[in-house]
């Protein structure tokens, strides 16, 4: 071999070595970046931990805050609002009633005919209407005029004379799923908006009166017989079907709970008298806060950037409005600090780009190659080329967020049971008949619980875990579909002036 040949061979060897070095360095870097992504998920998982011990602390905190909220106005972040509902429906309600259900991006109008016995509903007609972003942030006049005119069209179409005498005022149940300071069963002042609504001139106003004025303008002869929160509608419908129902929980876009309380325990309204000695209390638990809640930097930044900072802390960890957004924040950080989502930083930096239903669909993808996850990333987030192991990591993030939310909601439910002596901790003295715990039903509604099976399973499992095997069989969580709409109609029937 000549000198030229030797030189060429040496140059080739050097080049091969250089390529190999670059490749090794690349692999080392990429392994390090993968390691960073895994470490971020691990850290997040640890910060979200909800051991049964921690859940029990949340249970206790919930019960303590309930006491505080009942003791004095402003005594707790739990508002514990009066509803003036002192008797719950029992299945004997009769007649045709209307309901209006406003609580999220949709509102619904309903007409329901109750048979009068045996908890039987004869007809159930519903119309759903979207609330535009403009209406959610416009004026109260625009919102209520829109609702009243939709209601009028519905009544004109559906009022076919069944059980109705012309010109007699029809009774309406109005579900308004925001915090309201009730003045009576049928009136109340809006305290604040939640869930992305922000109609400033409605705060402090009697929302039943706003609706009545709008109905009058459209020439509708209807009366608000009951103004209720969606939790209260759900409790009413739950009780209509099963008289052991003592509490109701909504886990949908927002979250909240209500339950039946003894009036003598509502210390902030001493002397409050009702025929039954009980009253339904709307807890507004979305605003619950406790240092025992496992909060992460992602929750803190979500709260900081929200329009209602330092409010609805529990809701921001639990409800459908926020779960997808928490996942997005974790993925964004992973995209910034590793290369597992190629070129995705930009797309993942758009707030609320991962809505909770998308997150749930990725979480519930049970195909071995996580095809659905890949498709959602491509179609909805315009992120392609994500490896299978990265998709697996993403599903793990969804799981962590969902599991924490479901387990915290479970602790909230057991907190209510503890407050009313149905969690087994009070012993034989209360909540027990002949040594056995009393059967207790909690009505549950909301898309997260009803439509997201992983969430539901985690929640049910955690309730049983916290209560323990002796008490858990006596506590039943019962899905109460359309409690917010049908429940308002059955309350209109129960509190009707025509009854
Ligand atoms: C509201 C509650 C409502 C809950 C569920 C919360 O944001 O404050 O009044 O019950 O959402 O819809």
CSV table of C-alpha atoms and ligand atoms in Angstrom, one decimal:
chain,number,residue,atom,x,y,z
A,1,UNK,CA,0.0,0.0,0.0
A,2,UNK,CA,1.4,3.4,-1.0
A,3,UNK,CA,1.6,6.5,1.2
A,4,UNK,CA,-1.6,7.8,-0.3
A,5,UNK,CA,-3.4,4.6,0.5
A,6,UNK,CA,-2.3,4.7,4.1
A,7,UNK,CA,-3.4,8.3,4.4
A,8,UNK,CA,-6.8,7.5,3.1
A,9,UNK,CA,-7.2,4.5,5.5
A,10,UNK,CA,-6.2,6.6,8.4
A,11,UNK,CA,-8.6,9.4,7.4
A,12,UNK,CA,-11.4,6.8,7.1
A,13,UNK,CA,-10.6,5.4,10.6
A,14,UNK,CA,-10.7,8.9,12.0
A,15,UNK,CA,-14.0,9.7,10.3
A,16,UNK,CA,-15.5,6.4,11.6
A,17,UNK,CA,-14.4,7.1,15.1
A,18,UNK,CA,-15.8,10.7,14.9
A,19,UNK,CA,-19.2,9.4,13.7
A,20,UNK,CA,-19.2,6.7,16.4
A,21,UNK,CA,-18.4,9.4,19.0
A,22,UNK,CA,-21.2,11.6,17.7
A,23,UNK,CA,-23.6,8.7,17.8
A,24,UNK,CA,-22.7,7.7,21.3
A,25,UNK,CA,-22.9,11.3,22.5
A,26,UNK,CA,-26.3,11.6,20.8
A,27,UNK,CA,-27.5,8.4,22.4
A,28,UNK,CA,-26.2,9.5,25.8
A,29,UNK,CA,-27.8,12.9,25.5
A,30,UNK,CA,-31.1,11.4,24.3
A,31,UNK,CA,-31.0,8.9,27.2
A,32,UNK,CA,-30.3,11.7,29.6
A,33,UNK,CA,-33.3,13.7,28.2
A,34,UNK,CA,-35.5,10.6,28.4
A,35,UNK,CA,-34.3,10.2,32.0
A,36,UNK,CA,-35.3,13.9,32.6
A,37,UNK,CA,-38.8,13.2,31.3
A,38,UNK,CA,-39.2,10.1,33.5
A,39,UNK,CA,-37.8,12.1,36.5
A,40,UNK,CA,-40.4,14.8,36.0
A,41,UNK,CA,-43.2,12.3,35.9
A,42,UNK,CA,-41.8,10.6,39.0
A,43,UNK,CA,-41.6,13.9,40.9
A,44,UNK,CA,-45.1,14.8,39.9
A,45,UNK,CA,-46.4,11.4,41.0
A,46,UNK,CA,-44.8,11.8,44.4
A,47,UNK,CA,-46.3,15.3,44.8
A,48,UNK,CA,-49.7,13.9,43.9
A,49,UNK,CA,-49.6,11.0,46.3
A,50,UNK,CA,-52.9,10.3,48.1
A,51,UNK,CA,-52.2,7.5,50.6
A,52,UNK,CA,-55.2,6.5,52.7
A,53,UNK,CA,-53.6,8.2,55.6
A,54,UNK,CA,-53.5,11.5,53.7
A,55,UNK,CA,-57.1,11.0,52.5
A,56,UNK,CA,-58.2,10.5,56.1
A,57,UNK,CA,-56.6,13.9,56.9
A,58,UNK,CA,-58.6,15.4,54.1
A,59,UNK,CA,-61.8,13.7,55.5
A,60,UNK,CA,-61.2,15.3,58.9
A,61,UNK,CA,-60.4,18.7,57.4
A,62,UNK,CA,-63.6,18.6,55.4
A,63,UNK,CA,-65.7,17.7,58.4
A,64,UNK,CA,-64.0,20.4,60.5
A,65,UNK,CA,-64.5,23.0,57.8
A,66,UNK,CA,-68.2,22.0,57.5
A,67,UNK,CA,-68.6,22.7,61.2
A,68,UNK,CA,-66.8,26.1,60.9
A,69,UNK,CA,-68.9,27.1,57.9
A,70,UNK,CA,-72.1,26.3,59.8
A,71,UNK,CA,-71.0,28.1,62.9
A,72,UNK,CA,-70.5,31.6,61.4
A,73,UNK,CA,-70.8,33.4,58.1
A,74,UNK,CA,-67.3,33.5,56.6
A,75,UNK,CA,-66.0,31.0,59.2
A,76,UNK,CA,-64.7,28.8,56.5
A,77,UNK,CA,-63.9,28.7,52.8
A,78,UNK,CA,-66.9,26.3,52.7
A,79,UNK,CA,-69.9,28.7,52.4
A,80,UNK,CA,-72.4,26.1,53.7
A,81,UNK,CA,-75.3,28.0,52.0
A,82,UNK,CA,-79.0,27.6,53.1
A,83,UNK,CA,-81.4,26.4,50.5
A,84,UNK,CA,-84.7,26.6,52.3
A,85,UNK,CA,-85.5,23.1,51.0
A,86,UNK,CA,-86.7,21.3,54.2
A,87,UNK,CA,-88.6,18.4,52.6
A,88,UNK,CA,-87.3,16.3,49.8
A,89,UNK,CA,-89.5,14.7,47.2
A,90,UNK,CA,-90.7,11.1,48.0
A,91,UNK,CA,-92.2,9.9,44.7
A,92,UNK,CA,-95.8,11.2,45.3
A,93,UNK,CA,-95.3,14.4,43.2
A,94,UNK,CA,-97.9,14.8,40.5
A,95,UNK,CA,-98.4,16.9,37.4
A,96,UNK,CA,-96.5,18.5,34.5
A,97,UNK,CA,-93.6,20.9,35.5
A,98,UNK,CA,-90.9,22.7,33.6
A,99,UNK,CA,-87.2,23.1,34.5
A,100,UNK,CA,-84.4,25.2,33.3
A,101,UNK,CA,-80.9,24.0,33.9
A,102,UNK,CA,-78.0,26.5,33.6
A,103,UNK,CA,-74.6,25.5,34.8
A,104,UNK,CA,-72.1,25.2,32.1
A,105,UNK,CA,-71.6,25.8,28.4
A,106,UNK,CA,-75.0,24.2,27.7
A,107,UNK,CA,-78.3,25.0,29.1
A,108,UNK,CA,-81.4,22.8,28.9
A,109,UNK,CA,-85.1,23.3,29.1
A,110,UNK,CA,-87.3,20.4,30.3
A,111,UNK,CA,-90.9,19.4,30.6
A,112,UNK,CA,-91.6,16.5,32.9
A,113,UNK,CA,-94.8,14.8,33.9
A,114,UNK,CA,-94.8,13.1,37.3
A,115,UNK,CA,-97.4,10.3,37.8
A,116,UNK,CA,-98.2,11.0,41.5
A,117,UNK,CA,-97.2,7.7,42.9
A,118,UNK,CA,-94.4,5.1,42.9
A,119,UNK,CA,-91.7,7.5,41.8
A,120,UNK,CA,-92.8,7.3,38.2
A,121,UNK,CA,-92.1,9.7,35.5
A,122,UNK,CA,-94.6,9.6,32.6
A,123,UNK,CA,-93.0,11.9,30.1
A,124,UNK,CA,-89.6,13.6,29.9
A,125,UNK,CA,-88.9,16.1,27.1
A,126,UNK,CA,-85.7,18.0,26.8
A,127,UNK,CA,-84.1,20.6,24.6
A,128,UNK,CA,-80.4,21.5,24.8
A,129,UNK,CA,-79.0,24.8,23.8
A,130,UNK,CA,-75.4,26.0,23.7
A,131,UNK,CA,-74.4,29.2,25.6
A,132,UNK,CA,-71.9,31.1,23.5
A,133,UNK,CA,-68.7,32.6,24.9
A,134,UNK,CA,-70.2,36.1,24.3
A,135,UNK,CA,-73.2,35.3,26.4
A,136,UNK,CA,-71.0,33.8,29.2
A,137,UNK,CA,-69.2,37.1,29.5
A,138,UNK,CA,-71.8,39.6,28.3
A,139,UNK,CA,-74.6,41.3,30.2
A,140,UNK,CA,-77.3,39.8,32.4
A,141,UNK,CA,-80.0,41.1,30.2
A,142,UNK,CA,-78.5,39.4,27.1
A,143,UNK,CA,-78.2,36.1,29.0
A,144,UNK,CA,-81.7,36.0,30.6
A,145,UNK,CA,-83.4,37.3,27.4
A,146,UNK,CA,-81.8,34.5,25.5
A,147,UNK,CA,-82.8,31.9,28.1
A,148,UNK,CA,-86.4,33.2,28.3
A,149,UNK,CA,-86.9,33.2,24.5
A,150,UNK,CA,-85.6,29.7,24.2
A,151,UNK,CA,-87.9,28.6,27.0
A,152,UNK,CA,-90.8,30.3,25.3
A,153,UNK,CA,-90.3,28.5,22.0
A,154,UNK,CA,-90.0,25.2,23.9
A,155,UNK,CA,-93.2,25.8,25.9
A,156,UNK,CA,-95.1,26.7,22.8
A,157,UNK,CA,-93.9,23.5,21.1
A,158,UNK,CA,-94.4,21.1,24.0
A,159,UNK,CA,-97.4,22.5,25.9
A,160,UNK,CA,-99.9,20.3,24.2
A,161,UNK,CA,-102.4,20.7,27.0
A,162,UNK,CA,-101.6,17.6,29.0
A,163,UNK,CA,-102.6,18.3,32.6
A,164,UNK,CA,-102.5,22.1,31.9
A,165,UNK,CA,-105.4,24.5,32.2
A,166,UNK,CA,-104.8,27.5,29.8
A,167,UNK,CA,-103.8,30.8,31.4
A,168,UNK,CA,-102.9,29.1,34.7
A,169,UNK,CA,-99.3,30.0,35.6
A,170,UNK,CA,-96.9,27.1,35.0
A,171,UNK,CA,-94.4,26.4,37.7
A,172,UNK,CA,-90.7,26.2,36.9
A,173,UNK,CA,-87.7,24.7,38.7
A,174,UNK,CA,-84.7,26.8,37.9
A,175,UNK,CA,-81.3,25.1,38.4
A,176,UNK,CA,-78.6,27.7,38.6
A,177,UNK,CA,-75.3,26.0,39.3
A,178,UNK,CA,-73.3,28.8,40.8
A,179,UNK,CA,-72.9,30.0,44.4
A,180,UNK,CA,-76.2,31.8,45.4
A,181,UNK,CA,-77.2,33.3,48.7
A,182,UNK,CA,-80.8,32.1,48.9
A,183,UNK,CA,-83.4,34.4,50.3
A,184,UNK,CA,-86.2,31.8,50.0
A,185,UNK,CA,-86.8,28.6,48.1
A,186,UNK,CA,-87.5,30.6,45.0
A,187,UNK,CA,-85.1,33.6,45.2
A,188,UNK,CA,-81.4,34.2,45.8
A,189,UNK,CA,-78.5,36.5,45.1
A,190,UNK,CA,-75.6,35.4,42.9
A,191,UNK,CA,-72.4,35.5,45.0
A,192,UNK,CA,-69.9,35.0,42.3
A,193,UNK,CA,-69.5,33.2,38.9
A,194,UNK,CA,-67.4,30.1,38.4
A,195,UNK,CA,-66.5,27.8,35.5
A,196,UNK,CA,-65.5,30.5,33.1
A,197,UNK,CA,-68.7,32.7,33.4
A,198,UNK,CA,-68.1,36.3,34.1
A,199,UNK,CA,-71.2,38.5,33.7
A,200,UNK,CA,-70.3,41.4,36.1
A,201,UNK,CA,-73.7,43.1,36.3
A,202,UNK,CA,-75.3,39.9,37.5
A,203,UNK,CA,-73.3,39.5,40.7
A,204,UNK,CA,-75.3,40.4,43.7
A,205,UNK,CA,-78.6,40.2,41.7
A,206,UNK,CA,-81.6,37.9,42.4
A,207,UNK,CA,-81.2,35.5,39.5
A,208,UNK,CA,-84.8,34.2,39.8
A,209,UNK,CA,-86.0,37.8,39.5
A,210,UNK,CA,-83.8,38.4,36.4
A,211,UNK,CA,-85.4,35.3,34.8
A,212,UNK,CA,-88.9,36.4,35.9
A,213,UNK,CA,-88.5,39.8,34.3
A,214,UNK,CA,-87.1,38.3,31.1
A,215,UNK,CA,-90.0,35.8,31.0
A,216,UNK,CA,-92.5,38.6,31.5
A,217,UNK,CA,-91.0,40.6,28.6
A,218,UNK,CA,-91.4,37.6,26.3
A,219,UNK,CA,-95.0,37.2,27.5
A,220,UNK,CA,-94.4,33.8,29.3
A,221,UNK,CA,-96.8,33.1,32.1
A,222,UNK,CA,-94.4,31.2,34.3
A,223,UNK,CA,-93.3,31.3,38.0
A,224,UNK,CA,-90.0,30.2,39.5
A,225,UNK,CA,-91.3,27.8,42.1
A,226,UNK,CA,-87.8,26.7,43.1
A,227,UNK,CA,-84.4,28.2,42.5
A,228,UNK,CA,-81.8,25.4,43.2
A,229,UNK,CA,-78.2,24.5,42.8
A,230,UNK,CA,-77.5,21.4,40.6
A,231,UNK,CA,-76.4,19.4,43.7
A,232,UNK,CA,-79.8,20.2,45.3
A,233,UNK,CA,-81.7,19.0,42.2
A,234,UNK,CA,-79.6,15.9,42.2
A,235,UNK,CA,-80.3,15.2,45.9
A,236,UNK,CA,-84.0,15.8,45.3
A,237,UNK,CA,-84.2,13.4,42.4
A,238,UNK,CA,-82.0,10.9,44.3
A,239,UNK,CA,-84.5,11.1,47.2
A,240,UNK,CA,-87.5,10.8,44.9
A,241,UNK,CA,-86.2,7.4,43.9
A,242,UNK,CA,-84.6,6.3,47.2
A,243,UNK,CA,-85.4,7.9,50.6
A,244,UNK,CA,-82.1,6.8,52.0
A,245,UNK,CA,-80.4,9.5,49.9
A,246,UNK,CA,-78.8,12.0,52.2
A,247,UNK,CA,-76.2,13.8,50.1
A,248,UNK,CA,-75.5,14.6,46.5
A,249,UNK,CA,-72.2,15.4,44.7
A,250,UNK,CA,-71.6,16.8,41.2
A,251,UNK,CA,-68.3,16.1,39.5
A,252,UNK,CA,-68.5,17.6,36.0
A,253,UNK,CA,-67.2,20.9,34.6
A,254,UNK,CA,-67.3,22.1,38.2
A,255,UNK,CA,-67.7,20.2,41.5
A,256,UNK,CA,-69.9,20.7,44.5
A,257,UNK,CA,-71.9,18.8,47.1
A,258,UNK,CA,-75.0,19.3,49.3
A,259,UNK,CA,-76.5,17.3,52.1
A,260,UNK,CA,-79.4,17.2,54.5
A,261,UNK,CA,-78.5,18.9,57.8
A,262,UNK,CA,-80.3,19.2,61.1
A,263,UNK,CA,-81.4,22.9,61.5
A,264,UNK,CA,-80.1,23.0,65.1
A,265,UNK,CA,-76.6,22.3,63.7
A,266,UNK,CA,-76.8,25.4,61.5
A,267,UNK,CA,-75.6,27.6,64.3
A,268,UNK,CA,-75.1,30.7,62.2
A,269,UNK,CA,-78.9,30.9,61.7
A,270,UNK,CA,-80.1,30.2,65.2
A,271,UNK,CA,-83.8,29.9,65.5
A,272,UNK,CA,-84.2,28.6,62.0
A,273,UNK,CA,-87.3,26.6,62.0
A,274,UNK,CA,-88.5,24.1,59.5
A,275,UNK,CA,-91.3,21.6,59.6
A,276,UNK,CA,-89.0,18.6,59.2
A,277,UNK,CA,-86.2,19.9,61.5
A,278,UNK,CA,-83.8,19.5,58.6
A,279,UNK,CA,-82.6,21.7,55.7
A,280,UNK,CA,-80.5,21.0,52.6
A,281,UNK,CA,-77.2,22.8,52.8
A,282,UNK,CA,-75.3,23.7,49.6
A,283,UNK,CA,-71.7,23.3,50.7
A,284,UNK,CA,-70.0,24.9,47.6
A,285,UNK,CA,-67.2,22.5,48.3
A,286,UNK,CA,-65.3,23.6,45.1
A,287,UNK,CA,-63.9,26.4,47.3
A,288,UNK,CA,-62.7,23.9,50.0
A,289,UNK,CA,-59.1,24.3,51.0
A,290,UNK,CA,-56.8,22.4,53.4
A,291,UNK,CA,-53.0,22.1,53.7
A,292,UNK,CA,-53.4,18.4,53.5
A,293,UNK,CA,-54.3,18.6,49.8
A,294,UNK,CA,-51.4,17.4,47.7
A,295,UNK,CA,-50.6,20.5,45.7
A,296,UNK,CA,-48.0,20.7,43.0
A,297,UNK,CA,-46.2,23.6,41.2
A,298,UNK,CA,-48.5,22.9,38.2
A,299,UNK,CA,-51.6,23.5,40.4
A,300,UNK,CA,-50.1,26.7,41.7
A,301,UNK,CA,-49.3,28.1,38.2
A,302,UNK,CA,-52.8,27.1,37.0
A,303,UNK,CA,-54.3,29.0,39.9
A,304,UNK,CA,-52.1,32.0,39.5
A,305,UNK,CA,-53.1,32.4,35.8
A,306,UNK,CA,-56.8,31.8,36.4
A,307,UNK,CA,-59.4,34.6,36.6
A,308,UNK,CA,-60.4,33.5,40.1
A,309,UNK,CA,-57.0,33.2,41.8
A,310,UNK,CA,-57.1,31.7,45.4
A,311,UNK,CA,-60.7,30.5,44.9
A,312,UNK,CA,-62.2,27.2,44.0
A,313,UNK,CA,-59.0,25.4,45.0
A,314,UNK,CA,-60.6,22.0,45.5
A,315,UNK,CA,-62.5,22.4,42.2
A,316,UNK,CA,-59.2,23.2,40.4
A,317,UNK,CA,-57.8,19.8,41.5
A,318,UNK,CA,-60.9,17.8,40.8
A,319,UNK,CA,-63.2,18.9,38.1
A,320,UNK,CA,-63.5,18.5,34.4
A,321,UNK,CA,-62.7,22.2,33.7
A,322,UNK,CA,-59.2,21.7,34.9
A,323,UNK,CA,-57.9,18.1,34.7
A,324,UNK,CA,-56.8,18.3,31.1
A,325,UNK,CA,-55.2,21.7,31.8
A,326,UNK,CA,-53.1,20.2,34.6
A,327,UNK,CA,-51.9,17.4,32.2
A,328,UNK,CA,-51.1,20.0,29.6
A,329,UNK,CA,-48.9,21.9,32.1
A,330,UNK,CA,-46.9,18.7,33.0
A,331,UNK,CA,-46.5,17.8,29.3
A,332,UNK,CA,-45.4,21.3,28.4
A,333,UNK,CA,-42.6,21.1,31.0
A,334,UNK,CA,-41.6,17.6,29.7
A,335,UNK,CA,-41.5,19.0,26.2
A,336,UNK,CA,-39.3,21.9,27.3
A,337,UNK,CA,-36.8,19.7,29.3
A,338,UNK,CA,-36.6,16.6,27.1
A,339,UNK,CA,-37.1,15.7,23.5
A,340,UNK,CA,-39.9,13.1,24.0
A,341,UNK,CA,-42.5,15.3,22.2
A,342,UNK,CA,-40.6,16.5,19.2
A,343,UNK,CA,-41.3,20.2,18.3
A,344,UNK,CA,-44.2,20.3,20.6
A,345,UNK,CA,-43.3,23.1,23.0
A,346,UNK,CA,-45.3,25.7,21.0
A,347,UNK,CA,-48.4,23.5,20.6
A,348,UNK,CA,-48.4,22.5,24.2
A,349,UNK,CA,-48.1,26.1,25.4
A,350,UNK,CA,-51.7,27.0,24.5
A,351,UNK,CA,-53.8,27.0,27.7
A,352,UNK,CA,-56.7,24.5,27.8
A,353,UNK,CA,-55.6,23.0,24.5
A,354,UNK,CA,-56.1,19.6,26.2
A,355,UNK,CA,-59.7,19.5,27.3
A,356,UNK,CA,-60.6,16.9,29.8
A,357,UNK,CA,-62.6,14.6,27.4
A,358,UNK,CA,-59.5,14.4,25.2
A,359,UNK,CA,-57.4,13.6,28.2
A,360,UNK,CA,-59.9,10.9,29.2
A,361,UNK,CA,-59.8,9.4,25.7
A,362,UNK,CA,-56.0,9.1,25.9
A,363,UNK,CA,-56.1,7.7,29.4
A,364,UNK,CA,-58.6,5.0,28.4
A,365,UNK,CA,-56.8,4.0,25.2
A,366,UNK,CA,-56.4,0.3,25.8
A,367,UNK,CA,-54.8,-0.6,22.4
A,368,UNK,CA,-51.4,-2.2,22.9
A,369,UNK,CA,-49.7,0.4,20.7
A,370,UNK,CA,-51.7,3.3,22.1
A,371,UNK,CA,-53.0,4.2,18.7
A,372,UNK,CA,-55.7,6.5,20.0
A,373,UNK,CA,-53.2,8.5,21.9
A,374,UNK,CA,-51.0,8.9,18.8
A,375,UNK,CA,-54.1,9.9,16.8
A,376,UNK,CA,-55.3,12.5,19.3
A,377,UNK,CA,-51.8,14.0,19.5
A,378,UNK,CA,-51.7,14.3,15.7
A,379,UNK,CA,-55.3,15.4,15.0
A,380,UNK,CA,-55.9,17.7,18.0
A,381,UNK,CA,-52.5,18.9,19.0
A,382,UNK,CA,-50.7,18.6,15.7
A,383,UNK,CA,-47.8,16.7,17.4
A,384,UNK,CA,-46.5,13.8,15.4
A,385,UNK,CA,-43.7,11.3,15.7
A,386,UNK,CA,-44.2,10.6,19.5
A,387,UNK,CA,-42.6,7.2,20.3
A,388,UNK,CA,-44.6,4.5,22.0
A,389,UNK,CA,-42.7,4.8,25.3
A,390,UNK,CA,-43.3,8.5,25.3
A,391,UNK,CA,-47.0,7.9,24.7
A,392,UNK,CA,-46.9,5.5,27.7
A,393,UNK,CA,-45.4,8.2,29.8
A,394,UNK,CA,-48.2,10.6,28.7
A,395,UNK,CA,-50.9,8.1,29.8
A,396,UNK,CA,-49.2,7.8,33.1
A,397,UNK,CA,-49.5,11.6,33.6
A,398,UNK,CA,-53.2,11.3,32.8
A,399,UNK,CA,-53.5,8.5,35.3
A,400,UNK,CA,-51.8,10.5,38.1
A,401,UNK,CA,-54.0,13.5,37.6
A,402,UNK,CA,-57.3,11.5,37.4
A,403,UNK,CA,-56.4,9.2,40.3
A,404,UNK,CA,-55.6,12.2,42.6
A,405,UNK,CA,-58.8,14.0,41.6
A,406,UNK,CA,-61.0,10.9,42.1
A,407,UNK,CA,-59.4,10.0,45.5
A,408,UNK,CA,-59.8,13.6,46.8
A,409,UNK,CA,-63.4,13.7,45.7
A,410,UNK,CA,-63.8,10.4,47.6
A,411,UNK,CA,-62.3,11.9,50.7
A,412,UNK,CA,-64.7,14.9,50.4
A,413,UNK,CA,-67.7,12.5,50.3
A,414,UNK,CA,-66.5,10.6,53.3
A,415,UNK,CA,-66.0,14.0,55.0
A,416,UNK,CA,-69.7,14.6,54.6
A,417,UNK,CA,-70.6,11.2,55.9
A,418,UNK,CA,-68.3,11.8,58.9
A,419,UNK,CA,-70.1,15.2,59.6
A,420,UNK,CA,-73.5,13.5,59.7
A,421,UNK,CA,-72.3,10.4,61.6
A,422,UNK,CA,-72.6,8.0,58.7
A,423,UNK,CA,-69.0,7.0,58.3
A,424,UNK,CA,-69.0,4.5,61.1
A,425,UNK,CA,-66.6,6.5,63.3
A,426,UNK,CA,-69.4,7.6,65.7
A,427,UNK,CA,-70.1,4.1,66.8
A,428,UNK,CA,-73.5,2.7,67.7
A,429,UNK,CA,-74.8,6.0,69.1
A,430,UNK,CA,-75.5,7.6,65.8
A,431,UNK,CA,-76.1,6.5,62.3
A,432,UNK,CA,-76.7,2.9,63.3
A,433,UNK,CA,-79.7,0.8,63.7
A,434,UNK,CA,-79.5,-2.3,66.0
A,435,UNK,CA,-75.7,-2.3,65.9
A,436,UNK,CA,-75.6,-2.1,62.1
A,437,UNK,CA,-74.6,1.0,60.2
A,438,UNK,CA,-77.6,2.6,58.5
A,439,UNK,CA,-77.9,2.4,54.7
A,440,UNK,CA,-76.7,5.6,53.2
A,441,UNK,CA,-77.1,6.7,49.6
A,442,UNK,CA,-75.1,9.5,48.0
A,443,UNK,CA,-76.5,10.6,44.6
A,444,UNK,CA,-73.7,11.5,42.1
A,445,UNK,CA,-74.0,13.3,38.8
A,446,UNK,CA,-71.6,14.9,36.4
A,447,UNK,CA,-69.7,13.9,33.3
A,448,UNK,CA,-66.5,13.0,35.0
A,449,UNK,CA,-68.1,10.4,37.3
A,450,UNK,CA,-70.8,9.2,34.9
A,451,UNK,CA,-68.8,9.2,31.6
A,452,UNK,CA,-65.2,8.5,32.7
A,453,UNK,CA,-65.0,4.9,34.0
A,454,UNK,CA,-61.4,5.1,35.3
A,455,UNK,CA,-62.3,8.2,37.3
A,456,UNK,CA,-65.4,6.4,38.7
A,457,UNK,CA,-63.5,3.3,39.6
A,458,UNK,CA,-60.8,5.2,41.4
A,459,UNK,CA,-63.4,7.2,43.3
A,460,UNK,CA,-65.5,4.1,44.3
A,461,UNK,CA,-62.4,2.2,45.3
A,462,UNK,CA,-61.1,5.1,47.5
A,463,UNK,CA,-64.4,5.5,49.3
A,464,UNK,CA,-64.4,1.8,50.2
A,465,UNK,CA,-60.7,2.0,51.2
A,466,UNK,CA,-61.3,5.0,53.5
A,467,UNK,CA,-64.5,3.6,55.1
A,468,UNK,CA,-63.1,0.2,55.6
A,469,UNK,CA,-64.8,-3.1,55.0
A,470,UNK,CA,-67.2,-3.0,57.9
A,471,UNK,CA,-68.9,0.3,56.9
A,472,UNK,CA,-68.4,0.4,53.1
A,473,UNK,CA,-71.1,-2.1,52.2
A,474,UNK,CA,-73.7,0.3,53.8
A,475,UNK,CA,-72.7,3.3,51.7
A,476,UNK,CA,-74.0,3.4,48.1
A,477,UNK,CA,-72.9,5.9,45.5
A,478,UNK,CA,-75.7,6.0,43.0
A,479,UNK,CA,-75.5,7.7,39.6
A,480,UNK,CA,-78.4,10.1,39.3
A,481,UNK,CA,-78.5,11.0,35.7
A,482,UNK,CA,-80.1,14.4,34.9
A,483,UNK,CA,-80.6,15.1,38.6
A,484,UNK,CA,-79.9,18.8,37.9
A,485,UNK,CA,-82.8,19.1,35.4
A,486,UNK,CA,-85.4,16.5,36.5
A,487,UNK,CA,-84.5,17.2,40.1
A,488,UNK,CA,-85.4,20.9,39.7
A,489,UNK,CA,-88.7,19.9,38.1
A,490,UNK,CA,-89.6,17.6,40.9
A,491,UNK,CA,-88.8,20.3,43.4
A,492,UNK,CA,-91.0,22.7,41.4
A,493,UNK,CA,-93.7,20.1,41.9
A,494,UNK,CA,-93.0,19.7,45.6
A,495,UNK,CA,-93.0,23.5,46.2
A,496,UNK,CA,-95.7,24.4,43.6
A,497,UNK,CA,-98.3,27.0,44.4
A,498,UNK,CA,-100.8,24.7,42.6
A,499,UNK,CA,-100.1,21.7,44.9
B,1,LIG,C1,-70.4,25.9,41.3
B,1,LIG,C2,-71.4,25.1,42.1
B,1,LIG,C3,-71.9,24.0,41.2
B,1,LIG,C4,-70.7,23.2,40.7
B,1,LIG,C5,-71.1,22.0,39.8
B,1,LIG,C6,-69.3,25.0,40.8
B,1,LIG,O1,-68.4,25.7,40.0
B,1,LIG,O2,-69.8,26.9,42.2
B,1,LIG,O3,-72.5,25.9,42.5
B,1,LIG,O4,-72.8,23.2,42.0
B,1,LIG,O5,-69.8,24.0,40.0
B,1,LIG,O6,-71.8,22.4,38.7
